[in-house]
Amino acid sequence: MAPLVPRSGDAVFASVERVNAELFTLTYGAMVRQLLTDLEEVEEVNKQLDQMGYNIGIRLIDEFLAKSNVSRCVDFKESADVIAKVGFKMFLGVTATVTNWDADGTSCSLVLEDNPLVDFVELPDTCQGLYYCNVLSGVIRGALEMVSMKTEVTWVRDMLRGDDAYELRVKLLKQIPEEYPYKDDE
Amino acid sequence: MGKEVAESCVESVMMEMVSAYCNRFYAAKPELAARRIEAIGYQVGHQLSERYTMERPRFSDHLEAIKFICKDFWSELFKKQIDNLKTNHRGTFVLQDNRFRWLTRMSIDPVPVDTDSSQDPSGATPENKAEQATSMHLYFPCGIIRGALSNLGIPCAVSADMSNLPACELIVSKLTILFVSGKNLVDIFFTLREQD
């Protein structure tokens, strides 16, 4: 059998089941709104969104690997590129740009100009501390953790807070060595 | 064609939302969790029906509005129409989707769900907690329909019932949605029981 060729973000996105983005955007929006009502503290909402993202990320990575045919990335740089060009495209239909690498290649920024999560969204004054898209940082953290990379993901720029783009800072904390042999009986 | 996202995005958010409400925020109060999930759905349905009816004339009666939900609205959400619509002509409508997308990848235990919360699900034993978790997922679409209809001027109660086709290895889920406008909610549950 011929080796599987990694597919482009466009190709993968074209092949997955898709739904109209409004349903997604409004569902997410309604959920955040309800969370703000129920949890009261903006900080707590940020935390819960991140946790939800993490839980989503650790599952989405499987779908991502299965459908994109991406094999092992040689370094963190390649991983970041794959997230930006294939990962974002495959799920959200948009791509991100990777920039601002630090000298030792362990932290970079993912910049999103188009972000389907925030269509129709405006933050009232009462939720100024809210990281509305915090689910995204959780997804990236969770997904990378499943492929042996412990990361810290933070928001640098957020258009809902008046910046000119969405910028996520992804910092590689450590590579977790894989342990062989796996113990099946645990 | 408008913007699209992968279906797994919607499914993931939905699953996490249900699990956060049922297992973290209101773990001890399933009826509250259900109400919150339904409220989120209501909001979504309300906004979506506003958008999807923007360029339409007003619906002349309830049946027209419900046909719209069965055809156009359902197609926008699930890329298929409702399979079967029944009514008793006294304000009760039963909508049936034989392959409800959001359930096709779940294992299902048949437990009736209703937005009226007249039943008290809090007496749950650990054994039926799993069933309850699955049925929690139905409060969201129920809320969507209630929100959509209320935006069209039809206040109603919506409940869902699902039953597995017997002895089928593929999980083909059957979703029946009951609309009750007005006060015949009790009748409906009678009807439901008789079906069982």
mmCIF file of C-alpha atoms in Angstrom:
data_model
loop_
_atom_site.group_PDB
_atom_site.id
_atom_site.type_symbol
_atom_site.label_atom_id
_atom_site.label_comp_id
_atom_site.label_asym_id
_atom_site.label_seq_id
_atom_site.Cartn_x
_atom_site.Cartn_y
_atom_site.Cartn_z
ATOM 1 C CA MET A 1 0.000 0.000 0.000
ATOM 2 C CA ALA A 2 1.321 3.423 -0.876
ATOM 3 C CA PRO A 3 2.167 5.619 2.091
ATOM 4 C CA LEU A 4 -0.544 8.092 2.966
ATOM 5 C CA VAL A 5 0.176 11.540 1.685
ATOM 6 C CA PRO A 6 -0.605 14.384 4.076
ATOM 7 C CA ARG A 7 -3.551 16.332 2.757
ATOM 8 C CA SER A 8 -3.864 20.080 2.483
ATOM 9 C CA GLY A 9 -6.176 21.945 4.831
ATOM 10 C CA ASP A 10 -8.508 22.755 1.935
ATOM 11 C CA ALA A 11 -8.712 19.136 0.873
ATOM 12 C CA VAL A 12 -9.512 17.917 4.372
ATOM 13 C CA PHE A 13 -12.083 20.627 4.962
ATOM 14 C CA ALA A 14 -13.743 19.733 1.669
ATOM 15 C CA SER A 15 -14.007 16.105 2.738
ATOM 16 C CA VAL A 16 -15.432 16.453 6.258
ATOM 17 C CA GLU A 17 -19.114 16.843 7.120
ATOM 18 C CA ARG A 18 -19.857 20.529 7.408
ATOM 19 C CA VAL A 19 -22.676 22.608 8.804
ATOM 20 C CA ASN A 20 -23.483 26.248 8.408
ATOM 21 C CA ALA A 21 -21.313 28.375 10.622
ATOM 22 C CA GLU A 22 -24.245 30.315 12.076
ATOM 23 C CA LEU A 23 -25.400 27.317 14.048
ATOM 24 C CA PHE A 24 -21.937 26.944 15.537
ATOM 25 C CA THR A 25 -21.469 30.633 16.238
ATOM 26 C CA LEU A 26 -24.870 31.060 17.837
ATOM 27 C CA THR A 27 -24.593 27.871 19.868
ATOM 28 C CA TYR A 28 -21.267 28.939 21.261
ATOM 29 C CA GLY A 29 -22.548 32.448 21.893
ATOM 30 C CA ALA A 30 -25.665 31.275 23.679
ATOM 31 C CA MET A 31 -23.562 28.971 25.817
ATOM 32 C CA VAL A 32 -21.127 31.708 26.834
ATOM 33 C CA ARG A 33 -24.069 33.925 27.681
ATOM 34 C CA GLN A 34 -25.625 31.270 29.850
ATOM 35 C CA LEU A 35 -22.280 30.594 31.543
ATOM 36 C CA LEU A 36 -21.940 34.276 32.385
ATOM 37 C CA THR A 37 -25.372 34.204 33.998
ATOM 38 C CA ASP A 38 -24.829 30.971 35.897
ATOM 39 C CA LEU A 39 -21.227 31.329 37.024
ATOM 40 C CA GLU A 40 -21.378 35.078 37.646
ATOM 41 C CA GLU A 41 -17.601 35.565 37.793
ATOM 42 C CA VAL A 42 -15.983 36.358 34.431
ATOM 43 C CA GLU A 43 -12.778 34.693 35.614
ATOM 44 C CA GLU A 44 -14.662 31.481 36.284
ATOM 45 C CA VAL A 45 -16.199 31.599 32.804
ATOM 46 C CA ASN A 46 -12.711 31.951 31.297
ATOM 47 C CA LYS A 47 -11.600 28.943 33.288
ATOM 48 C CA GLN A 48 -14.571 26.815 32.271
ATOM 49 C CA LEU A 49 -14.243 27.725 28.590
ATOM 50 C CA ASP A 50 -10.611 26.715 28.717
ATOM 51 C CA GLN A 51 -11.512 23.444 30.401
ATOM 52 C CA MET A 52 -14.172 22.711 27.793
ATOM 53 C CA GLY A 53 -11.663 23.479 25.072
ATOM 54 C CA TYR A 54 -9.149 21.121 26.640
ATOM 55 C CA ASN A 55 -11.714 18.310 26.759
ATOM 56 C CA ILE A 56 -12.617 18.978 23.135
ATOM 57 C CA GLY A 57 -8.965 19.136 22.074
ATOM 58 C CA ILE A 58 -8.056 15.756 23.499
ATOM 59 C CA ARG A 59 -10.816 14.226 21.368
ATOM 60 C CA LEU A 60 -10.429 16.306 18.203
ATOM 61 C CA ILE A 61 -6.781 15.319 17.844
ATOM 62 C CA ASP A 62 -7.894 11.804 16.911
ATOM 63 C CA GLU A 63 -10.191 13.028 14.206
ATOM 64 C CA PHE A 64 -7.475 15.354 13.013
ATOM 65 C CA LEU A 65 -4.835 12.624 12.750
ATOM 66 C CA ALA A 66 -7.253 10.208 11.136
ATOM 67 C CA LYS A 67 -8.451 12.565 8.455
ATOM 68 C CA SER A 68 -5.426 14.700 7.664
ATOM 69 C CA ASN A 69 -2.874 11.885 7.197
ATOM 70 C CA VAL A 70 -0.361 14.128 8.919
ATOM 71 C CA SER A 71 2.477 12.044 10.299
ATOM 72 C CA ARG A 72 4.906 12.867 13.071
ATOM 73 C CA CYS A 73 6.112 16.476 12.959
ATOM 74 C CA VAL A 74 9.895 16.825 13.172
ATOM 75 C CA ASP A 75 9.820 19.778 15.517
ATOM 76 C CA PHE A 76 7.570 22.256 17.259
ATOM 77 C CA LYS A 77 7.858 24.614 14.295
ATOM 78 C CA GLU A 78 6.306 22.091 11.998
ATOM 79 C CA SER A 79 3.598 21.338 14.548
ATOM 80 C CA ALA A 80 2.675 25.001 14.717
ATOM 81 C CA ASP A 81 2.464 25.219 10.936
ATOM 82 C CA VAL A 82 0.287 22.152 10.748
ATOM 83 C CA ILE A 83 -2.090 23.537 13.380
ATOM 84 C CA ALA A 84 -2.337 26.839 11.564
ATOM 85 C CA LYS A 85 -2.723 25.545 8.028
ATOM 86 C CA VAL A 86 -4.449 22.189 8.442
ATOM 87 C CA GLY A 87 -5.961 22.116 11.942
ATOM 88 C CA PHE A 88 -7.742 25.449 11.895
ATOM 89 C CA LYS A 89 -8.778 24.976 8.289
ATOM 90 C CA MET A 90 -10.161 21.507 8.804
ATOM 91 C CA PHE A 91 -12.402 22.450 11.711
ATOM 92 C CA LEU A 92 -13.174 26.142 11.426
ATOM 93 C CA GLY A 93 -12.660 26.658 7.703
ATOM 94 C CA VAL A 94 -10.112 29.421 8.255
ATOM 95 C CA THR A 95 -6.320 29.413 8.404
ATOM 96 C CA ALA A 96 -4.014 31.104 10.862
ATOM 97 C CA THR A 97 -0.602 32.674 10.361
ATOM 98 C CA VAL A 98 2.387 31.595 12.437
ATOM 99 C CA THR A 99 4.660 34.461 13.450
ATOM 100 C CA ASN A 100 6.826 35.936 16.198
ATOM 101 C CA TRP A 101 9.026 32.951 16.877
ATOM 102 C CA ASP A 102 11.338 33.353 19.816
ATOM 103 C CA ALA A 103 15.062 32.641 19.436
ATOM 104 C CA ASP A 104 15.025 29.029 20.609
ATOM 105 C CA GLY A 105 11.946 28.069 18.638
ATOM 106 C CA THR A 106 9.774 27.134 21.591
ATOM 107 C CA SER A 107 7.114 29.794 21.420
ATOM 108 C CA CYS A 108 5.223 31.409 18.601
ATOM 109 C CA SER A 109 2.044 33.274 17.810
ATOM 110 C CA LEU A 110 -0.944 32.048 15.855
ATOM 111 C CA VAL A 111 -2.738 34.977 14.271
ATOM 112 C CA LEU A 112 -6.323 34.667 13.112
ATOM 113 C CA GLU A 113 -7.868 37.357 10.987
ATOM 114 C CA ASP A 114 -11.112 35.560 10.412
ATOM 115 C CA ASN A 115 -12.687 33.847 13.380
ATOM 116 C CA PRO A 116 -16.086 32.177 13.003
ATOM 117 C CA LEU A 117 -16.589 32.125 16.778
ATOM 118 C CA VAL A 118 -17.126 35.857 16.985
ATOM 119 C CA ASP A 119 -19.569 36.672 14.192
ATOM 120 C CA PHE A 120 -22.426 38.747 15.649
ATOM 121 C CA VAL A 121 -20.536 39.154 18.928
ATOM 122 C CA GLU A 122 -20.080 42.330 20.887
ATOM 123 C CA LEU A 123 -19.001 42.364 24.503
ATOM 124 C CA PRO A 124 -20.870 44.592 26.925
ATOM 125 C CA ASP A 125 -18.887 46.633 29.448
ATOM 126 C CA THR A 126 -19.721 44.193 32.201
ATOM 127 C CA CYS A 127 -17.617 41.408 30.658
ATOM 128 C CA GLN A 128 -14.421 43.252 29.935
ATOM 129 C CA GLY A 129 -12.261 40.571 31.523
ATOM 130 C CA LEU A 130 -13.795 37.833 29.397
ATOM 131 C CA TYR A 131 -11.670 35.878 26.953
ATOM 132 C CA TYR A 132 -14.596 35.049 24.730
ATOM 133 C CA CYS A 133 -12.656 32.620 22.533
ATOM 134 C CA ASN A 134 -10.919 30.891 25.415
ATOM 135 C CA VAL A 135 -12.228 27.566 24.170
ATOM 136 C CA LEU A 136 -9.703 27.785 21.308
ATOM 137 C CA SER A 137 -6.682 28.023 23.563
ATOM 138 C CA GLY A 138 -7.961 25.028 25.491
ATOM 139 C CA VAL A 139 -8.437 23.021 22.295
ATOM 140 C CA ILE A 140 -4.853 23.647 21.192
ATOM 141 C CA ARG A 141 -3.446 22.836 24.615
ATOM 142 C CA GLY A 142 -5.473 19.631 24.856
ATOM 143 C CA ALA A 143 -4.688 18.471 21.342
ATOM 144 C CA LEU A 144 -0.950 19.079 21.694
ATOM 145 C CA GLU A 145 -0.844 17.332 25.023
ATOM 146 C CA MET A 146 -2.148 14.192 23.330
ATOM 147 C CA VAL A 147 0.822 14.249 20.970
ATOM 148 C CA SER A 148 3.348 14.600 23.770
ATOM 149 C CA MET A 149 3.688 18.369 23.905
ATOM 150 C CA LYS A 150 2.907 20.210 27.090
ATOM 151 C CA THR A 151 2.105 23.790 26.184
ATOM 152 C CA GLU A 152 0.837 27.013 27.613
ATOM 153 C CA VAL A 153 -1.564 28.946 25.403
ATOM 154 C CA THR A 154 -2.493 32.547 26.121
ATOM 155 C CA TRP A 155 -4.279 35.375 24.332
ATOM 156 C CA VAL A 156 -2.153 38.299 23.199
ATOM 157 C CA ARG A 157 -4.577 40.165 20.994
ATOM 158 C CA ASP A 158 -8.347 39.939 20.868
ATOM 159 C CA MET A 159 -10.491 41.931 18.445
ATOM 160 C CA LEU A 160 -13.394 41.878 20.895
ATOM 161 C CA ARG A 161 -11.137 43.859 23.192
ATOM 162 C CA GLY A 162 -10.294 46.362 20.496
ATOM 163 C CA ASP A 163 -7.155 44.806 18.992
ATOM 164 C CA ASP A 164 -6.656 44.421 15.250
ATOM 165 C CA ALA A 165 -6.503 40.593 15.130
ATOM 166 C CA TYR A 166 -6.738 37.453 17.241
ATOM 167 C CA GLU A 167 -3.334 36.368 18.422
ATOM 168 C CA LEU A 168 -2.655 33.276 20.482
ATOM 169 C CA ARG A 169 0.726 32.748 22.064
ATOM 170 C CA VAL A 170 1.694 29.076 22.150
ATOM 171 C CA LYS A 171 4.645 28.215 24.369
ATOM 172 C CA LEU A 172 6.158 24.757 24.439
ATOM 173 C CA LEU A 173 6.850 23.849 28.057
ATOM 174 C CA LYS A 174 8.196 20.376 27.553
ATOM 175 C CA GLN A 175 8.064 17.359 25.334
ATOM 176 C CA ILE A 176 6.733 14.403 27.245
ATOM 177 C CA PRO A 177 8.706 11.321 26.297
ATOM 178 C CA GLU A 178 6.506 8.460 25.145
ATOM 179 C CA GLU A 179 6.716 5.476 27.377
ATOM 180 C CA TYR A 180 7.177 2.036 25.929
ATOM 181 C CA PRO A 181 5.949 -0.510 26.313
ATOM 182 C CA TYR A 182 2.426 0.624 27.012
ATOM 183 C CA LYS A 183 0.906 -1.374 29.779
ATOM 184 C CA ASP A 184 -2.338 -2.767 28.492
ATOM 185 C CA ASP A 185 -3.566 -3.946 31.822
ATOM 186 C CA GLU A 186 -3.721 -0.579 33.498
ATOM 187 C CA MET B 1 -23.485 29.373 0.288
ATOM 188 C CA GLY B 2 -22.638 30.958 3.606
ATOM 189 C CA LYS B 3 -19.683 30.163 5.795
ATOM 190 C CA GLU B 4 -19.295 26.631 7.034
ATOM 191 C CA VAL B 5 -17.468 24.862 9.831
ATOM 192 C CA ALA B 6 -16.840 21.180 10.425
ATOM 193 C CA GLU B 7 -19.788 19.405 11.962
ATOM 194 C CA SER B 8 -17.524 18.086 14.700
ATOM 195 C CA CYS B 9 -17.149 21.656 16.000
ATOM 196 C CA VAL B 10 -20.852 21.916 16.722
ATOM 197 C CA GLU B 11 -20.981 18.403 18.145
ATOM 198 C CA SER B 12 -17.977 18.992 20.370
ATOM 199 C CA VAL B 13 -19.333 22.208 21.805
ATOM 200 C CA MET B 14 -22.689 20.587 22.402
ATOM 201 C CA MET B 15 -21.218 17.574 24.152
ATOM 202 C CA GLU B 16 -18.995 19.686 26.351
ATOM 203 C CA MET B 17 -21.838 22.006 27.192
ATOM 204 C CA VAL B 18 -24.035 19.117 28.288
ATOM 205 C CA SER B 19 -21.264 17.475 30.239
ATOM 206 C CA ALA B 20 -20.215 20.720 31.939
ATOM 207 C CA TYR B 21 -23.782 21.429 33.062
ATOM 208 C CA CYS B 22 -24.596 17.879 34.093
ATOM 209 C CA ASN B 23 -21.311 16.850 35.671
ATOM 210 C CA ARG B 24 -19.702 20.037 36.919
ATOM 211 C CA PHE B 25 -22.127 22.885 37.535
ATOM 212 C CA TYR B 26 -25.319 21.097 38.502
ATOM 213 C CA ALA B 27 -24.164 17.549 39.134
ATOM 214 C CA ALA B 28 -26.608 17.125 41.991
ATOM 215 C CA LYS B 29 -29.500 18.893 40.289
ATOM 216 C CA PRO B 30 -30.194 17.342 36.900
ATOM 217 C CA GLU B 31 -33.451 19.244 36.531
ATOM 218 C CA LEU B 32 -31.587 22.559 36.778
ATOM 219 C CA ALA B 33 -28.948 21.398 34.318
ATOM 220 C CA ALA B 34 -31.721 20.390 31.923
ATOM 221 C CA ARG B 35 -33.371 23.780 32.222
ATOM 222 C CA ARG B 36 -30.115 25.600 31.484
ATOM 223 C CA ILE B 37 -29.354 23.446 28.445
ATOM 224 C CA GLU B 38 -32.862 24.011 27.182
ATOM 225 C CA ALA B 39 -32.423 27.749 27.697
ATOM 226 C CA ILE B 40 -29.273 27.759 25.580
ATOM 227 C CA GLY B 41 -31.139 25.930 22.835
ATOM 228 C CA TYR B 42 -34.028 28.376 23.115
ATOM 229 C CA GLN B 43 -31.675 31.282 22.533
ATOM 230 C CA VAL B 44 -30.148 29.590 19.494
ATOM 231 C CA GLY B 45 -33.526 28.672 17.987
ATOM 232 C CA HIS B 46 -34.868 32.146 18.558
ATOM 233 C CA GLN B 47 -31.950 33.759 16.748
ATOM 234 C CA LEU B 48 -31.802 31.233 13.921
ATOM 235 C CA SER B 49 -35.483 31.484 13.078
ATOM 236 C CA GLU B 50 -35.163 35.258 13.052
ATOM 237 C CA ARG B 51 -32.408 34.939 10.470
ATOM 238 C CA TYR B 52 -34.022 32.243 8.350
ATOM 239 C CA THR B 53 -37.358 34.032 8.080
ATOM 240 C CA MET B 54 -35.937 37.430 7.238
ATOM 241 C CA GLU B 55 -37.140 37.419 3.658
ATOM 242 C CA ARG B 56 -40.403 35.616 4.095
ATOM 243 C CA PRO B 57 -43.918 36.889 4.447
ATOM 244 C CA ARG B 58 -45.649 36.260 7.762
ATOM 245 C CA PHE B 59 -46.963 32.762 8.291
ATOM 246 C CA SER B 60 -50.715 32.681 7.988
ATOM 247 C CA ASP B 61 -51.291 30.045 10.659
ATOM 248 C CA HIS B 62 -49.542 27.678 13.032
ATOM 249 C CA LEU B 63 -49.448 24.856 10.537
ATOM 250 C CA GLU B 64 -47.580 27.008 8.029
ATOM 251 C CA ALA B 65 -45.022 27.922 10.674
ATOM 252 C CA ILE B 66 -44.567 24.323 11.710
ATOM 253 C CA LYS B 67 -44.162 23.226 8.115
ATOM 254 C CA PHE B 68 -41.436 25.809 7.851
ATOM 255 C CA ILE B 69 -39.712 24.256 10.877
ATOM 256 C CA CYS B 70 -40.046 20.780 9.373
ATOM 257 C CA LYS B 71 -38.696 21.728 5.981
ATOM 258 C CA ASP B 72 -36.515 24.802 5.696
ATOM 259 C CA PHE B 73 -35.391 25.182 9.269
ATOM 260 C CA TRP B 74 -34.598 21.497 9.738
ATOM 261 C CA SER B 75 -32.743 21.391 6.420
ATOM 262 C CA GLU B 76 -30.550 24.324 7.411
ATOM 263 C CA LEU B 77 -29.620 22.564 10.625
ATOM 264 C CA PHE B 78 -29.520 18.925 9.641
ATOM 265 C CA LYS B 79 -29.465 18.845 5.827
ATOM 266 C CA LYS B 80 -32.651 16.829 5.779
ATOM 267 C CA GLN B 81 -36.303 17.441 6.438
ATOM 268 C CA ILE B 82 -38.428 16.039 9.209
ATOM 269 C CA ASP B 83 -39.632 12.615 8.056
ATOM 270 C CA ASN B 84 -43.102 12.668 9.435
ATOM 271 C CA LEU B 85 -45.456 15.314 10.758
ATOM 272 C CA LYS B 86 -48.646 14.456 12.567
ATOM 273 C CA THR B 87 -51.188 16.612 14.274
ATOM 274 C CA ASN B 88 -54.387 16.113 16.205
ATOM 275 C CA HIS B 89 -55.648 19.502 14.916
ATOM 276 C CA ARG B 90 -55.984 20.690 18.479
ATOM 277 C CA GLY B 91 -52.576 22.240 18.826
ATOM 278 C CA THR B 92 -50.460 19.161 19.173
ATOM 279 C CA PHE B 93 -47.869 18.306 16.581
ATOM 280 C CA VAL B 94 -45.609 15.318 16.439
ATOM 281 C CA LEU B 95 -42.471 15.662 14.387
ATOM 282 C CA GLN B 96 -40.452 12.616 13.667
ATOM 283 C CA ASP B 97 -36.877 12.456 12.438
ATOM 284 C CA ASN B 98 -35.851 8.889 11.723
ATOM 285 C CA ARG B 99 -32.198 9.630 11.656
ATOM 286 C CA PHE B 100 -31.522 12.530 13.925
ATOM 287 C CA ARG B 101 -27.941 13.604 13.248
ATOM 288 C CA TRP B 102 -27.038 14.569 16.773
ATOM 289 C CA LEU B 103 -27.939 11.133 18.053
ATOM 290 C CA THR B 104 -26.562 8.945 15.339
ATOM 291 C CA ARG B 105 -23.210 8.677 17.050
ATOM 292 C CA MET B 106 -24.501 8.093 20.531
ATOM 293 C CA SER B 107 -25.626 4.990 22.240
ATOM 294 C CA ILE B 108 -29.105 5.499 23.455
ATOM 295 C CA ASP B 109 -31.262 4.351 26.259
ATOM 296 C CA PRO B 110 -34.851 5.301 25.772
ATOM 297 C CA VAL B 111 -35.904 7.795 28.389
ATOM 298 C CA PRO B 112 -38.575 10.391 27.736
ATOM 299 C CA VAL B 113 -37.583 14.012 28.079
ATOM 300 C CA ASP B 114 -39.842 16.972 28.510
ATOM 301 C CA THR B 115 -39.283 20.667 28.857
ATOM 302 C CA ASP B 116 -42.194 21.018 31.176
ATOM 303 C CA SER B 117 -40.147 19.422 33.981
ATOM 304 C CA SER B 118 -43.248 18.060 35.623
ATOM 305 C CA GLN B 119 -41.380 14.840 36.064
ATOM 306 C CA ASP B 120 -38.718 14.851 38.677
ATOM 307 C CA PRO B 121 -35.522 13.237 37.410
ATOM 308 C CA SER B 122 -33.620 13.823 40.637
ATOM 309 C CA GLY B 123 -34.427 10.448 42.114
ATOM 310 C CA ALA B 124 -31.793 8.928 39.884
ATOM 311 C CA THR B 125 -29.866 5.861 40.843
ATOM 312 C CA PRO B 126 -26.276 5.533 39.665
ATOM 313 C CA GLU B 127 -27.412 2.896 37.166
ATOM 314 C CA ASN B 128 -29.684 5.170 35.249
ATOM 315 C CA LYS B 129 -27.313 8.119 35.395
ATOM 316 C CA ALA B 130 -25.887 7.131 32.037
ATOM 317 C CA GLU B 131 -29.330 7.054 30.485
ATOM 318 C CA GLN B 132 -30.017 10.400 31.952
ATOM 319 C CA ALA B 133 -26.834 11.843 30.478
ATOM 320 C CA THR B 134 -27.873 10.733 27.020
ATOM 321 C CA SER B 135 -31.329 12.140 27.339
ATOM 322 C CA MET B 136 -29.827 15.422 28.530
ATOM 323 C CA HIS B 137 -28.600 15.909 24.989
ATOM 324 C CA LEU B 138 -32.186 16.189 23.811
ATOM 325 C CA TYR B 139 -32.978 19.271 25.841
ATOM 326 C CA PHE B 140 -30.843 21.299 23.490
ATOM 327 C CA PRO B 141 -32.756 20.537 20.252
ATOM 328 C CA CYS B 142 -36.041 20.819 22.174
ATOM 329 C CA GLY B 143 -34.975 24.285 23.226
ATOM 330 C CA ILE B 144 -34.032 25.174 19.663
ATOM 331 C CA ILE B 145 -37.503 24.285 18.405
ATOM 332 C CA ARG B 146 -39.259 26.055 21.233
ATOM 333 C CA GLY B 147 -37.122 29.137 20.627
ATOM 334 C CA ALA B 148 -37.740 29.078 16.888
ATOM 335 C CA LEU B 149 -41.501 28.708 17.292
ATOM 336 C CA SER B 150 -41.748 31.299 19.983
ATOM 337 C CA ASN B 151 -39.966 33.716 17.679
ATOM 338 C CA LEU B 152 -42.672 32.955 15.117
ATOM 339 C CA GLY B 153 -45.325 33.847 17.654
ATOM 340 C CA ILE B 154 -46.179 30.349 18.838
ATOM 341 C CA PRO B 155 -45.553 29.801 22.521
ATOM 342 C CA CYS B 156 -45.350 26.080 23.154
ATOM 343 C CA ALA B 157 -43.868 23.274 25.154
ATOM 344 C CA VAL B 158 -41.636 20.809 23.360
ATOM 345 C CA SER B 159 -40.690 17.381 24.508
ATOM 346 C CA ALA B 160 -38.712 14.609 22.923
ATOM 347 C CA ASP B 161 -38.861 10.894 23.036
ATOM 348 C CA MET B 162 -36.439 8.529 21.458
ATOM 349 C CA SER B 163 -36.558 4.832 20.995
ATOM 350 C CA ASN B 164 -34.102 2.454 19.465
ATOM 351 C CA LEU B 165 -35.169 0.372 16.564
ATOM 352 C CA PRO B 166 -35.029 -3.105 18.062
ATOM 353 C CA ALA B 167 -32.125 -5.428 17.419
ATOM 354 C CA CYS B 168 -30.325 -3.243 14.963
ATOM 355 C CA GLU B 169 -26.576 -3.136 15.117
ATOM 356 C CA LEU B 170 -26.397 0.233 13.490
ATOM 357 C CA ILE B 171 -27.651 2.773 15.918
ATOM 358 C CA VAL B 172 -30.487 4.305 14.018
ATOM 359 C CA SER B 173 -32.153 6.741 16.247
ATOM 360 C CA LYS B 174 -35.674 7.795 16.005
ATOM 361 C CA LEU B 175 -36.550 11.136 17.401
ATOM 362 C CA THR B 176 -40.089 12.161 17.963
ATOM 363 C CA ILE B 177 -40.720 15.695 18.927
ATOM 364 C CA LEU B 178 -43.987 16.683 20.419
ATOM 365 C CA PHE B 179 -45.202 20.192 20.308
ATOM 366 C CA VAL B 180 -47.914 21.220 22.555
ATOM 367 C CA SER B 181 -49.272 24.667 22.237
ATOM 368 C CA GLY B 182 -51.709 25.556 24.924
ATOM 369 C CA LYS B 183 -52.615 23.247 27.744
ATOM 370 C CA ASN B 184 -53.015 19.731 26.449
ATOM 371 C CA LEU B 185 -49.683 18.621 27.811
ATOM 372 C CA VAL B 186 -51.273 15.920 29.916
ATOM 373 C CA ASP B 187 -53.026 14.433 26.901
ATOM 374 C CA ILE B 188 -49.724 14.151 25.199
ATOM 375 C CA PHE B 189 -48.091 12.217 27.860
ATOM 376 C CA PHE B 190 -51.036 9.926 27.779
ATOM 377 C CA THR B 191 -50.502 9.477 24.098
ATOM 378 C CA LEU B 192 -46.871 8.843 24.675
ATOM 379 C CA ARG B 193 -47.503 6.227 27.296
ATOM 380 C CA GLU B 194 -49.934 4.458 25.026
ATOM 381 C CA GLN B 195 -47.301 4.309 22.330
ATOM 382 C CA ASP B 196 -44.950 2.611 24.707
#
